[in-house]
mmCIF file of C-alpha atoms and ligand atoms in Angstrom:
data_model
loop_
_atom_site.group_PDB
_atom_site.id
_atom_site.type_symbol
_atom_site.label_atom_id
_atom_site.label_comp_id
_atom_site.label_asym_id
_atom_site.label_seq_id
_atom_site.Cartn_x
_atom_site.Cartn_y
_atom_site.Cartn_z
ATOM 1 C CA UNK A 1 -9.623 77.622 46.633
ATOM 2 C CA UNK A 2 -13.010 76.756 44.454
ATOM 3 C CA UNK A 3 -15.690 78.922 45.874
ATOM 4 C CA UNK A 4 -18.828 76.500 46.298
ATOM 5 C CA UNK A 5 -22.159 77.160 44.866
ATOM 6 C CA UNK A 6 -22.442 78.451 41.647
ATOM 7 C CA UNK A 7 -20.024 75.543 40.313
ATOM 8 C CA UNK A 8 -21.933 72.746 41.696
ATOM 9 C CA UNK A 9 -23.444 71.936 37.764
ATOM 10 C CA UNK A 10 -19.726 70.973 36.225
ATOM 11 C CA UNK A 11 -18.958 67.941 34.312
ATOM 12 C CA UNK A 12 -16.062 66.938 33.268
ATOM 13 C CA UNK A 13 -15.001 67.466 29.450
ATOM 14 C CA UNK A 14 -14.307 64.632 27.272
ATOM 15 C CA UNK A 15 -11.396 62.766 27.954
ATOM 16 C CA UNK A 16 -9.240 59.562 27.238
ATOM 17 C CA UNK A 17 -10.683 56.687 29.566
ATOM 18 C CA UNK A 18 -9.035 55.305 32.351
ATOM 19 C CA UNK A 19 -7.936 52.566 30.591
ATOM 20 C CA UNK A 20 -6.300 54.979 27.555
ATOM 21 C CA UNK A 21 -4.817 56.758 30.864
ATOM 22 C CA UNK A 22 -3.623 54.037 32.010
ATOM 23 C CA UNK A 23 -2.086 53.222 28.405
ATOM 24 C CA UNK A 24 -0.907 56.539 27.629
ATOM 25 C CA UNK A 25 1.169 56.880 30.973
ATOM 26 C CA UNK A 26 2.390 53.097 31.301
ATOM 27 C CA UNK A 27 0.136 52.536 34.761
ATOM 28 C CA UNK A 28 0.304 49.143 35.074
ATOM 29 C CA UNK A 29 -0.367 47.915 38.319
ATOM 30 C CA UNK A 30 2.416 47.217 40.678
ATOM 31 C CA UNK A 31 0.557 43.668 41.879
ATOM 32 C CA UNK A 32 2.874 43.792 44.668
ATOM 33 C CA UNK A 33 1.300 47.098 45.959
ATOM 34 C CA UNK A 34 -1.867 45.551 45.551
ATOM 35 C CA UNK A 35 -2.744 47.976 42.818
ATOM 36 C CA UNK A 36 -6.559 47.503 41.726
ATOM 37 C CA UNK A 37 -8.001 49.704 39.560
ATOM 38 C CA UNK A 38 -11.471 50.303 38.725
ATOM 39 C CA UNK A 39 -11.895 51.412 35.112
ATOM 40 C CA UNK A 40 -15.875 50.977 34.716
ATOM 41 C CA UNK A 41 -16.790 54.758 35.568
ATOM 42 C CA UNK A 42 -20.311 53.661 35.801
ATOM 43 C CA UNK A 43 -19.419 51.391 38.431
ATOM 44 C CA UNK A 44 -17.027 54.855 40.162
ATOM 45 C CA UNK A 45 -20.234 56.878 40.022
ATOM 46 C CA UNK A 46 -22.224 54.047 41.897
ATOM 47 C CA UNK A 47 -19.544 53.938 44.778
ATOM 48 C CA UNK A 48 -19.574 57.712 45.207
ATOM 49 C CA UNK A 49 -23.531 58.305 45.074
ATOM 50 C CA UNK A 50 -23.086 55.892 48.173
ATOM 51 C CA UNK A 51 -20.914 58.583 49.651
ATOM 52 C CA UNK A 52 -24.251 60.768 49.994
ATOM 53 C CA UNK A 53 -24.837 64.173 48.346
ATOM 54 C CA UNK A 54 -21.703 65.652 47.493
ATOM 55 C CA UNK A 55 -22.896 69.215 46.573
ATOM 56 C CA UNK A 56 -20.377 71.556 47.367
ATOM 57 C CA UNK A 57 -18.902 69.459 49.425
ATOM 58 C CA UNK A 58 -15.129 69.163 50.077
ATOM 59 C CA UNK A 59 -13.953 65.961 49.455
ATOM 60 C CA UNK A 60 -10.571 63.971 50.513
ATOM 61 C CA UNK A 61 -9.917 61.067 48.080
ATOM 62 C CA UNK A 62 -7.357 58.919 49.700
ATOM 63 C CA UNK A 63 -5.055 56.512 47.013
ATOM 64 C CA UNK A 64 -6.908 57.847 43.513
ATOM 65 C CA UNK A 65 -3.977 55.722 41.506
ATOM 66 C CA UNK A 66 -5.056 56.630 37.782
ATOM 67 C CA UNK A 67 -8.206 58.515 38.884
ATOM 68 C CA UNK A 68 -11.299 56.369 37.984
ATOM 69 C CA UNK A 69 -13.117 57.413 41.196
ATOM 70 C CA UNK A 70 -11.773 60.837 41.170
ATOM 71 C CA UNK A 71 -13.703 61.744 37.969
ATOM 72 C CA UNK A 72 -16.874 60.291 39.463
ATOM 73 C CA UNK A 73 -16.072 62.902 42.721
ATOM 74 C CA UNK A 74 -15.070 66.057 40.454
ATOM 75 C CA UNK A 75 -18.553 65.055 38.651
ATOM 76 C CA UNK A 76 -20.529 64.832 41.840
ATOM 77 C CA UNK A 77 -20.620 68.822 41.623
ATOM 78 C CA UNK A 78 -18.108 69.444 44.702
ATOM 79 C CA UNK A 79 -16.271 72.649 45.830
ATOM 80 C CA UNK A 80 -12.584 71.092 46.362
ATOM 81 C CA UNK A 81 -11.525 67.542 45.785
ATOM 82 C CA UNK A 82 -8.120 67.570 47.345
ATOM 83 C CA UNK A 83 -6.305 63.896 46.853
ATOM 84 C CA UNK A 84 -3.037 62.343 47.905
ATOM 85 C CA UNK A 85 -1.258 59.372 46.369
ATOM 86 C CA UNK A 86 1.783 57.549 47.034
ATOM 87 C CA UNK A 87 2.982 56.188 43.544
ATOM 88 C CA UNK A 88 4.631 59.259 41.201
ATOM 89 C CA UNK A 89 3.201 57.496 38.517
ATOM 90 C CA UNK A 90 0.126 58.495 39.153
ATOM 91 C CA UNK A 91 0.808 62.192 39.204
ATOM 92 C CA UNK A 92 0.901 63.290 35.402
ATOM 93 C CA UNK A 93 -2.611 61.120 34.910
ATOM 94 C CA UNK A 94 -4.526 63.415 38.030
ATOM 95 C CA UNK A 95 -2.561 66.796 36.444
ATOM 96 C CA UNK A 96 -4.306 65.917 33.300
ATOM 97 C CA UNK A 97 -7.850 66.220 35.350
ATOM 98 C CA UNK A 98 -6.822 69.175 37.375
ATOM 99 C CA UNK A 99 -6.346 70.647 34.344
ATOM 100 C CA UNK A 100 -9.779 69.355 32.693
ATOM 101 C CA UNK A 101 -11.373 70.735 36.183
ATOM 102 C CA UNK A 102 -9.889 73.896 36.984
ATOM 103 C CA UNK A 103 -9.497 75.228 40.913
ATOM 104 C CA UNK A 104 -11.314 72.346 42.198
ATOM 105 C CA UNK A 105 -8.632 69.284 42.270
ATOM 106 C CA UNK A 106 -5.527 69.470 44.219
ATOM 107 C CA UNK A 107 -2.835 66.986 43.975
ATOM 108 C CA UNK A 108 -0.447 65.561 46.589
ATOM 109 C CA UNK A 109 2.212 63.297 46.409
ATOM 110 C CA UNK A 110 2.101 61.691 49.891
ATOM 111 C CA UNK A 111 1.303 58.976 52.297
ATOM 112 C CA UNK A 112 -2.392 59.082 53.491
ATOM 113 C CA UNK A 113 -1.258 57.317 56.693
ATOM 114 C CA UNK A 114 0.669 60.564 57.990
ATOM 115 C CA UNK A 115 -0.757 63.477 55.711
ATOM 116 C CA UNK A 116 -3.181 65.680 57.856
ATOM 117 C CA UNK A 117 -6.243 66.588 56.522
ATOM 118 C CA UNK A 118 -6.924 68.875 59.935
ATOM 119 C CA UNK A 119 -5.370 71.728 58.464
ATOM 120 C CA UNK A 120 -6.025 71.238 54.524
ATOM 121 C CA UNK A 121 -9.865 72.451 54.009
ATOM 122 C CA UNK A 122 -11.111 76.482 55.236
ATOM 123 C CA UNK A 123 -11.942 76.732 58.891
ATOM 124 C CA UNK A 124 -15.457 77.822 57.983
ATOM 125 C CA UNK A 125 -16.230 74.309 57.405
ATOM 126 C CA UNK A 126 -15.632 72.833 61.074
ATOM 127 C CA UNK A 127 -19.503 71.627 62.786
ATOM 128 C CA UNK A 128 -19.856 71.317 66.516
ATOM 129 C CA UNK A 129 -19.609 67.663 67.130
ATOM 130 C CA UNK A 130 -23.674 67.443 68.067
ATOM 131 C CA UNK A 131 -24.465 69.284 65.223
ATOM 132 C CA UNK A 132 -25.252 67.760 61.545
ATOM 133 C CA UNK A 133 -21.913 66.224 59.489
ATOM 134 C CA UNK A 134 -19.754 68.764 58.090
ATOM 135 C CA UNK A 135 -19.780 69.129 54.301
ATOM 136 C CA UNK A 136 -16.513 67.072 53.944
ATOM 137 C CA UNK A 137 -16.348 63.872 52.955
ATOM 138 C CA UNK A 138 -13.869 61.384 52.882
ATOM 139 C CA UNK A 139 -13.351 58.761 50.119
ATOM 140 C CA UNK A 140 -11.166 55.667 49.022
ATOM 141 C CA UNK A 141 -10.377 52.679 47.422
ATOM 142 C CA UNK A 142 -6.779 51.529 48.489
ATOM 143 C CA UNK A 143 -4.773 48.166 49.082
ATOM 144 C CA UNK A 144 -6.267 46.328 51.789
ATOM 145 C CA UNK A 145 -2.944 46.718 53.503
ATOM 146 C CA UNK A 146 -3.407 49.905 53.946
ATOM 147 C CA UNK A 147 -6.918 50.207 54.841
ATOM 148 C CA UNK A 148 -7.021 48.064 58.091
ATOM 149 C CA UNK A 149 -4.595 49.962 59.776
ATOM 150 C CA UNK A 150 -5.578 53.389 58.313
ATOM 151 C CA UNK A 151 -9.483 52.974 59.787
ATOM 152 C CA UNK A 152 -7.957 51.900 63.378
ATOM 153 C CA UNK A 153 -6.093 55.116 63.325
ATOM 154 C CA UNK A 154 -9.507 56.970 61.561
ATOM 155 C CA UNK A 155 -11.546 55.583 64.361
ATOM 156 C CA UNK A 156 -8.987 56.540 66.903
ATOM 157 C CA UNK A 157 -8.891 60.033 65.492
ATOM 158 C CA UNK A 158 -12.446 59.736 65.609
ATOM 159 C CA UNK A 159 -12.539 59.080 69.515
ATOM 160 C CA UNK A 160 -10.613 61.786 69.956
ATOM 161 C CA UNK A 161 -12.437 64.364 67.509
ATOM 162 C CA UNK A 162 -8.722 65.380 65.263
ATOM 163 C CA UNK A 163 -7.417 64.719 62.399
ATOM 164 C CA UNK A 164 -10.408 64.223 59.791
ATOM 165 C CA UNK A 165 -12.950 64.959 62.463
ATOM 166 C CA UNK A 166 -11.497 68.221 63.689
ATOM 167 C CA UNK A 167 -14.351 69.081 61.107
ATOM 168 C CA UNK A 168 -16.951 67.244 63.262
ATOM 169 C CA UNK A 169 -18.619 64.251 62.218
ATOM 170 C CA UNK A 170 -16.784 63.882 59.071
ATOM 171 C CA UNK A 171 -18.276 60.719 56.826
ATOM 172 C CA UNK A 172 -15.766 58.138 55.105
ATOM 173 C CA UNK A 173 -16.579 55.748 52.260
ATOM 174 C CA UNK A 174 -14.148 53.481 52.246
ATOM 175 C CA UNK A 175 -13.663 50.328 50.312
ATOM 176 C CA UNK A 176 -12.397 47.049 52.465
ATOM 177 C CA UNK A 177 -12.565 42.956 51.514
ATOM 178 C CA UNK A 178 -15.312 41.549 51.712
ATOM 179 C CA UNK A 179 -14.693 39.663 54.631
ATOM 180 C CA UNK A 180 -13.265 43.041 56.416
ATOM 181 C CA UNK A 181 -16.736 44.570 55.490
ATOM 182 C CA UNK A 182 -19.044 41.752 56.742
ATOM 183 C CA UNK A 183 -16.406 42.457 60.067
ATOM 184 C CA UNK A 184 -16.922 45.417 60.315
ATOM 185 C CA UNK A 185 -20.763 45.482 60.640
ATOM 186 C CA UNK A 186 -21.277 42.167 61.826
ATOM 187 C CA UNK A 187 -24.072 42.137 64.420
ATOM 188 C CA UNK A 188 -24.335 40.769 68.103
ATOM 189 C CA UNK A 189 -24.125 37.159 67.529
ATOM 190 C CA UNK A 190 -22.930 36.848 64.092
ATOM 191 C CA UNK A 191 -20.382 34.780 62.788
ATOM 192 C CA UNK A 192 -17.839 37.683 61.583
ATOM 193 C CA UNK A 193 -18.643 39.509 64.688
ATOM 194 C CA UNK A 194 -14.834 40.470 66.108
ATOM 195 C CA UNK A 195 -12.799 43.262 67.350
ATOM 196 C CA UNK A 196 -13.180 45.736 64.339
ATOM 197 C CA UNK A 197 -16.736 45.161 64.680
ATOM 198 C CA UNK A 198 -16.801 46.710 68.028
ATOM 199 C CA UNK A 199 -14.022 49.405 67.516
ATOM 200 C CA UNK A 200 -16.394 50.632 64.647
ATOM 201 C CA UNK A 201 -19.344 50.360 66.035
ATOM 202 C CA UNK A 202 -18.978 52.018 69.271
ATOM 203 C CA UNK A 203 -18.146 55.107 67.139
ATOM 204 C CA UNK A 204 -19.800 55.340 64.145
ATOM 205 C CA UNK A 205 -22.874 54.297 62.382
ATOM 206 C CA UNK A 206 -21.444 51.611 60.165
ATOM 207 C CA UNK A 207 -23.223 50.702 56.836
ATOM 208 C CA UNK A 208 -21.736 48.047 54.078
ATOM 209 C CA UNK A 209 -23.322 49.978 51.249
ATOM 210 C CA UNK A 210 -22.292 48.000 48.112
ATOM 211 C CA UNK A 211 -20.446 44.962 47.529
ATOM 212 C CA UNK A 212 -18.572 44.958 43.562
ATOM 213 C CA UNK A 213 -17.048 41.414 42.845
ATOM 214 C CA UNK A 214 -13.418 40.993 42.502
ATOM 215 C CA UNK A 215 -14.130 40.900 38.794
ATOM 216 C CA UNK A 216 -14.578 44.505 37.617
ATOM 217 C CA UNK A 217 -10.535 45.431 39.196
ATOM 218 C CA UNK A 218 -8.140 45.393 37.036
ATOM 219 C CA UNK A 219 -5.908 43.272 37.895
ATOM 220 C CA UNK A 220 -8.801 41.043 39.214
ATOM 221 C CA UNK A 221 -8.142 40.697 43.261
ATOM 222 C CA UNK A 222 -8.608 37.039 44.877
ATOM 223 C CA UNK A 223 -11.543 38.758 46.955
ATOM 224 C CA UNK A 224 -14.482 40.522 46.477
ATOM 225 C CA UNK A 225 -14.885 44.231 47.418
ATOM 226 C CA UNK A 226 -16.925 45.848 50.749
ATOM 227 C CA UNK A 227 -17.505 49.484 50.353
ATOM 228 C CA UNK A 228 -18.264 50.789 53.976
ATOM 229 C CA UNK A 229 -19.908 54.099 55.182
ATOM 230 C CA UNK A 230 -19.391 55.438 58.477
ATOM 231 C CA UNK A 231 -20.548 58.042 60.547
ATOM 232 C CA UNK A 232 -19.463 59.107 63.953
ATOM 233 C CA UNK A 233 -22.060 59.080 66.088
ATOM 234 C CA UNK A 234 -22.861 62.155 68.482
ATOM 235 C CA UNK A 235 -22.557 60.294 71.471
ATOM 236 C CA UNK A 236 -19.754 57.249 71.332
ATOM 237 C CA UNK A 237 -21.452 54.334 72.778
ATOM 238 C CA UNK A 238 -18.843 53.574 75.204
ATOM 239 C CA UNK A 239 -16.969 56.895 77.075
ATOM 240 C CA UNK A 240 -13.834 55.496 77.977
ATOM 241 C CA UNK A 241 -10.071 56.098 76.334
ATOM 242 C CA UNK A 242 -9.733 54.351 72.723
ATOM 243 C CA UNK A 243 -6.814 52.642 74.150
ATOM 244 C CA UNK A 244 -8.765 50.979 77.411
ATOM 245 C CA UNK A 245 -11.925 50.027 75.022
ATOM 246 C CA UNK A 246 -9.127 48.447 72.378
ATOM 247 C CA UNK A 247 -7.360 46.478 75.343
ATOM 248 C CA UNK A 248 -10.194 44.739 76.504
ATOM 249 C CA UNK A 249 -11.928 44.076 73.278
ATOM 250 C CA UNK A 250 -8.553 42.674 72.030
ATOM 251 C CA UNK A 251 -8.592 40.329 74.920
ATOM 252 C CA UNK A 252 -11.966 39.339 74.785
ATOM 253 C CA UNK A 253 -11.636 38.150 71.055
ATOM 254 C CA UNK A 254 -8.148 36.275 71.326
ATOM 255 C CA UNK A 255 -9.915 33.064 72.514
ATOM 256 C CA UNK A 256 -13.015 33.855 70.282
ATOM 257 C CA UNK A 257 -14.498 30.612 70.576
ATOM 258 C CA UNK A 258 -13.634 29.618 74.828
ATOM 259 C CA UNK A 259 -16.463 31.627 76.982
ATOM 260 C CA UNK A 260 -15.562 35.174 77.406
ATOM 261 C CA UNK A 261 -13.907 34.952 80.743
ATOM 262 C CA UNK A 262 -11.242 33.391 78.971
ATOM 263 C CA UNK A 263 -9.845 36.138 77.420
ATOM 264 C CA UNK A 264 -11.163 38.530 80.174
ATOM 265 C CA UNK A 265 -9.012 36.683 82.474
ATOM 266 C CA UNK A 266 -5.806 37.563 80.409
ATOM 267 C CA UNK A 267 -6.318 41.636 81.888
ATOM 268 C CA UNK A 268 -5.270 40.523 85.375
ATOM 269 C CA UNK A 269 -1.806 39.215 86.549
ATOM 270 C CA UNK A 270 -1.705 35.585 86.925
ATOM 271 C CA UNK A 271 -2.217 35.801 91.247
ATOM 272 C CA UNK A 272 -5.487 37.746 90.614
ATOM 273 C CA UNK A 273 -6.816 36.637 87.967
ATOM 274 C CA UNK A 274 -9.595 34.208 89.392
ATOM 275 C CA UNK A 275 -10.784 36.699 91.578
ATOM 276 C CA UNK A 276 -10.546 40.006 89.353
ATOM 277 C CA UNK A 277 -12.355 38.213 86.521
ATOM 278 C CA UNK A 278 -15.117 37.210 88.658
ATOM 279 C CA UNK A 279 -15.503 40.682 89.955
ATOM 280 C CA UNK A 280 -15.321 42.165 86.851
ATOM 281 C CA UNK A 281 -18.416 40.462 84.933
ATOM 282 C CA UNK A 282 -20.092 40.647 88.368
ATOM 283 C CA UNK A 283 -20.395 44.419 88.715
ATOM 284 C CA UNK A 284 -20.877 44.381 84.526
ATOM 285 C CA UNK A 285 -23.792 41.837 85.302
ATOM 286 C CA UNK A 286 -22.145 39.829 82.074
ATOM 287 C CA UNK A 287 -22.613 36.259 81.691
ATOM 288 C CA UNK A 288 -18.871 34.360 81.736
ATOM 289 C CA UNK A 289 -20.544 31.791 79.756
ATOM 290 C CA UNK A 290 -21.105 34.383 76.835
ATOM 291 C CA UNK A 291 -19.273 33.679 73.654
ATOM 292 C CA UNK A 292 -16.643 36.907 72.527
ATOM 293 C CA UNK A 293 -19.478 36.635 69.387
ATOM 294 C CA UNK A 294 -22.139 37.122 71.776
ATOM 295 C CA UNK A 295 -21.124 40.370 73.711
ATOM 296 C CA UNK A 296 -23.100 43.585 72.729
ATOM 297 C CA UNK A 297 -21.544 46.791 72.928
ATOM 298 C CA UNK A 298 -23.394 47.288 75.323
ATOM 299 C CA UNK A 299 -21.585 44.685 77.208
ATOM 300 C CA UNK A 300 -18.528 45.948 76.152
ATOM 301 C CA UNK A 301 -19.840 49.618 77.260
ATOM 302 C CA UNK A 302 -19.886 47.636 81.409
ATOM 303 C CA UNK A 303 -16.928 45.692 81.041
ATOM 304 C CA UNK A 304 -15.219 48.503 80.123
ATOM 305 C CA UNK A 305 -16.830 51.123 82.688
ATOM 306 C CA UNK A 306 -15.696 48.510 85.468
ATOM 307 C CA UNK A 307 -12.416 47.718 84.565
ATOM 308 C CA UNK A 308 -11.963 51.817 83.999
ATOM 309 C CA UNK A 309 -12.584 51.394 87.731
ATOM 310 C CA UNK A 310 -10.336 48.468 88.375
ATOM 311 C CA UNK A 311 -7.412 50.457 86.849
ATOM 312 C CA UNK A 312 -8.153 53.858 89.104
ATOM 313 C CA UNK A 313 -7.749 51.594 92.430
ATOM 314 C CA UNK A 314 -4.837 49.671 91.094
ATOM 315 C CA UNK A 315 -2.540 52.075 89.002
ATOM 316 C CA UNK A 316 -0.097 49.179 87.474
ATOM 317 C CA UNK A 317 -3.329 47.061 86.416
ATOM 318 C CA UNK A 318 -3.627 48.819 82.891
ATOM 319 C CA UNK A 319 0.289 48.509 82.141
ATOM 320 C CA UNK A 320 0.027 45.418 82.281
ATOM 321 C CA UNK A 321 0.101 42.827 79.700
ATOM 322 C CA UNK A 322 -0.125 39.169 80.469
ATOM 323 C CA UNK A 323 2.223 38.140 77.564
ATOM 324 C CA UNK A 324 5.229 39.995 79.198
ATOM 325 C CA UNK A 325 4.438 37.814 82.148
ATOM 326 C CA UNK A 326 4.253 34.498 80.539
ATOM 327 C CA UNK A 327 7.930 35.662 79.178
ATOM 328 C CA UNK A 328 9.225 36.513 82.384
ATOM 329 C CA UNK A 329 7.794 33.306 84.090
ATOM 330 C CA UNK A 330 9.106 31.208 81.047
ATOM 331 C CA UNK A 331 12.878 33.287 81.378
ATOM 332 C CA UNK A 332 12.190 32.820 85.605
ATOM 333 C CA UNK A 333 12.042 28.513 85.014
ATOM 334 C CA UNK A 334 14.756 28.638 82.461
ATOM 335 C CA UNK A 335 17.140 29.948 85.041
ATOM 336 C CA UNK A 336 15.691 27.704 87.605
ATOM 337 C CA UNK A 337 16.327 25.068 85.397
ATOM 338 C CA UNK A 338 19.830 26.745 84.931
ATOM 339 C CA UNK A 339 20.493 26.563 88.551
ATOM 340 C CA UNK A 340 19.468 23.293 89.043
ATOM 341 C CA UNK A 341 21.381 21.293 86.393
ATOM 342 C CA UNK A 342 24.901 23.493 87.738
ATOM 343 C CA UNK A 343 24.111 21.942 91.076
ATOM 344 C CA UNK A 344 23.548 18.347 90.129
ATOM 345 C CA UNK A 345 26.521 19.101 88.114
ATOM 346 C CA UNK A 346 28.849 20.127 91.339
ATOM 347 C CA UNK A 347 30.488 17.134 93.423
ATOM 348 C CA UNK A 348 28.714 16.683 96.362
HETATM 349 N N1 SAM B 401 -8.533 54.445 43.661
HETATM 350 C C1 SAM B 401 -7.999 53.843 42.441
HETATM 351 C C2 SAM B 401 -9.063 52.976 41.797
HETATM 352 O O1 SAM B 401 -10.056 52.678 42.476
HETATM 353 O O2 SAM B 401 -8.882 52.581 40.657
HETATM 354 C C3 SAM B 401 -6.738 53.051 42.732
HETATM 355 C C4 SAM B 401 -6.931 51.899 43.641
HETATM 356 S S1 SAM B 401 -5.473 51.033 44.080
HETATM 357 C C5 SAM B 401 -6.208 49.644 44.933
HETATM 358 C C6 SAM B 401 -4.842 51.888 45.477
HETATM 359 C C7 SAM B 401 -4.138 53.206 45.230
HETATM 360 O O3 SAM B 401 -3.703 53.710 46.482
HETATM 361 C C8 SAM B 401 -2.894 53.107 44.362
HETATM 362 O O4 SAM B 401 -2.887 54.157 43.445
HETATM 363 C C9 SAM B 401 -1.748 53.226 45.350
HETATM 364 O O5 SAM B 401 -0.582 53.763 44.785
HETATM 365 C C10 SAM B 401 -2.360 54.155 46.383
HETATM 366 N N2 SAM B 401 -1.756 54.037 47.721
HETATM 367 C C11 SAM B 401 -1.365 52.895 48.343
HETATM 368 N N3 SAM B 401 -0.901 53.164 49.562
HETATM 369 C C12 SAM B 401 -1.012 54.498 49.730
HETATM 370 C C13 SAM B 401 -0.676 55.374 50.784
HETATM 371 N N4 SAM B 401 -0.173 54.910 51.937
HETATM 372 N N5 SAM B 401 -0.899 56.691 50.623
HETATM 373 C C14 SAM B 401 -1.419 57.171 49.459
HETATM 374 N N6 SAM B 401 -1.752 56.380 48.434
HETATM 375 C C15 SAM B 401 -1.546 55.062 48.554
#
């Protein structure tokens, strides 16, 4: 393990560029993997200055394909760079910088979506939750693909303080589309405003740092990129169960542009529903009339306090799930409709 301090002044020595890398080890971009690479190590070094200071820090690079940002990171003057990447190829490129960076870059073949971190950096490192963010960083440019789902399961890991943020407050630059930024940190109100806006920002401090136009990847994606910075908060701005806040955010934002009781409505079985939705933004003193767009968390912080409530009197009310009723009343008229035709069918 690279011991911190002392080592914080190293550069990297002169080496081929990404793009002779990328040459030199036939990296061409699997487009169907979504492989974008950023060559411009100018533009690498801007991304990870957005990161924060990175003295000594420890630093988890998820998808480093032919190592562009990597360099920037084993530049930044950090203790351990550990990264993990899914495509072989990739592998004799990043030996070729462990080996240009001694002790300080580890290298794993893996998936980031199941690899845990929890156990990969010394103990020493792990902050009390309250306290200040823990000198490990997490940083990435992958597919898109693979970034949606991999900050749901980041911010549910965050709710729960494991995985990354068994450290404590753990911060993640992370690269997203555009669009996927501006959703993200969309404010009260705002036309991108939607679920991920909420899941994010009930948790973290989100910030879209820097946007870099589709033109400096190579291949050149269709989009333009969002790097985002987050940073759990102390205090989560709603205290109920990931899964509960996810539920009724989901449901709010299915009808995003009917009132919200519209997709409030869908929490309650069909013979309640009237009558639990009205109770519901009652005791959360929310407006029904309030666009999905239009809900705070703060709002979301009520709705979901009372319908925590809700749930404790009724124990089936958060199993269920109105779509599994719609199916059962759809297969309940089919065999009605069954039943009838065999009886018009039978002689009288
Ligand atoms: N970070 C590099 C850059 O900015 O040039 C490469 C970016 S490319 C968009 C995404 C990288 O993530 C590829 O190297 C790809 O193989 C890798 N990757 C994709 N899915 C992954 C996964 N589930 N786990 C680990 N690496 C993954």
């Amino acid at each position: 393990m690279a011991a911190g301090g002392s080592l914080s002044a190293f550069r990297l020595p002169p080496l081929p560029t990404i793009r002779e890398i990328i040459k030199l080890f036939r990296l061409h971009a699997a487009k169907q993997l979504s492989q974008n690479f950023l060559l411009d190590l100018r533009l690498t070094d801007k991304i990870v200055r957005k990161a924060g200071t990175l003295t000594n820090a420890y630093v988890y690079e998820v998808g480093p394909g032919p190592g562009g940002i990597t360099r920037s990171i084993l530049n930044a003057g950090v203790a351990e760079l550990l990264v993990v990447e899914k495509d072989s190829r990739f592998l004799p490129g990043l030996q070729m910088l462990s080996d240009a960076a001694p002790g300080k870059l580890r290298i794993v073949h893996g998936d980031v979506l199941t690899f845990k971190i929890e156990r990969a950096f010394p103990e020493s490192l792990k902050r009390h939750w309250e306290d200040d963010p823990p000198n490990v960083h997490i940083i990435g440019n992958l597919p898109f693909s693979v970034s949606t789902p991999l900050i749901i399961k980041w911010l549910e890991n965050v709710s729960r303080r494991d995985g990354p943020f068994a450290y404590g407050r753990t911060q993640m630059t992370l690269t997203f589309q555009k669009e996927v930024a501006e959703r993200l940190t969309a404010t009260t109100g705002s036309k991108q405003r939607s679920r991920l806006s909420i899941m994010a920002q009930y948790l973290c401090s989100v910030q879209h740092v820097l946007t870099i136009p589709g033109r400096a990847f190579v291949p050149k994606p269709e989009v333009d990129v969002g790097v985002v910075r987050f940073t759990p908060l102390t205090q989560p701005r709603i205290e109920q169960p990931f899964q509960l806040v996810e539920k009724v955010v989901q449901n709010v934002f299915q009808f995003r542009r009917k009132y919200c009781h519209r997709g409030l409505g869908m929490l309650f079985p069909e013979a309640q529903r009237v009558e639990s939705t009205g109770k519901l933004l009652q005791l959360a003193d929310v407006d029904p009339t309030l666009r999905p767009s239009q809900l705070s968390v703060s709002h979301f912080k009520s709705l979901c306090d009372v319908y925590r409530k809700m749930c404790d009197e009724d124990p089936h009310l958060f199993a269920y799930n109105f779509r599994e009723e719609l199916k059962q009343n759809k297969s309940k008229n089919q065999e009605k409709e069954g039943e009838e035709s065999y009886r018009l069918q039978l002689p009288p």
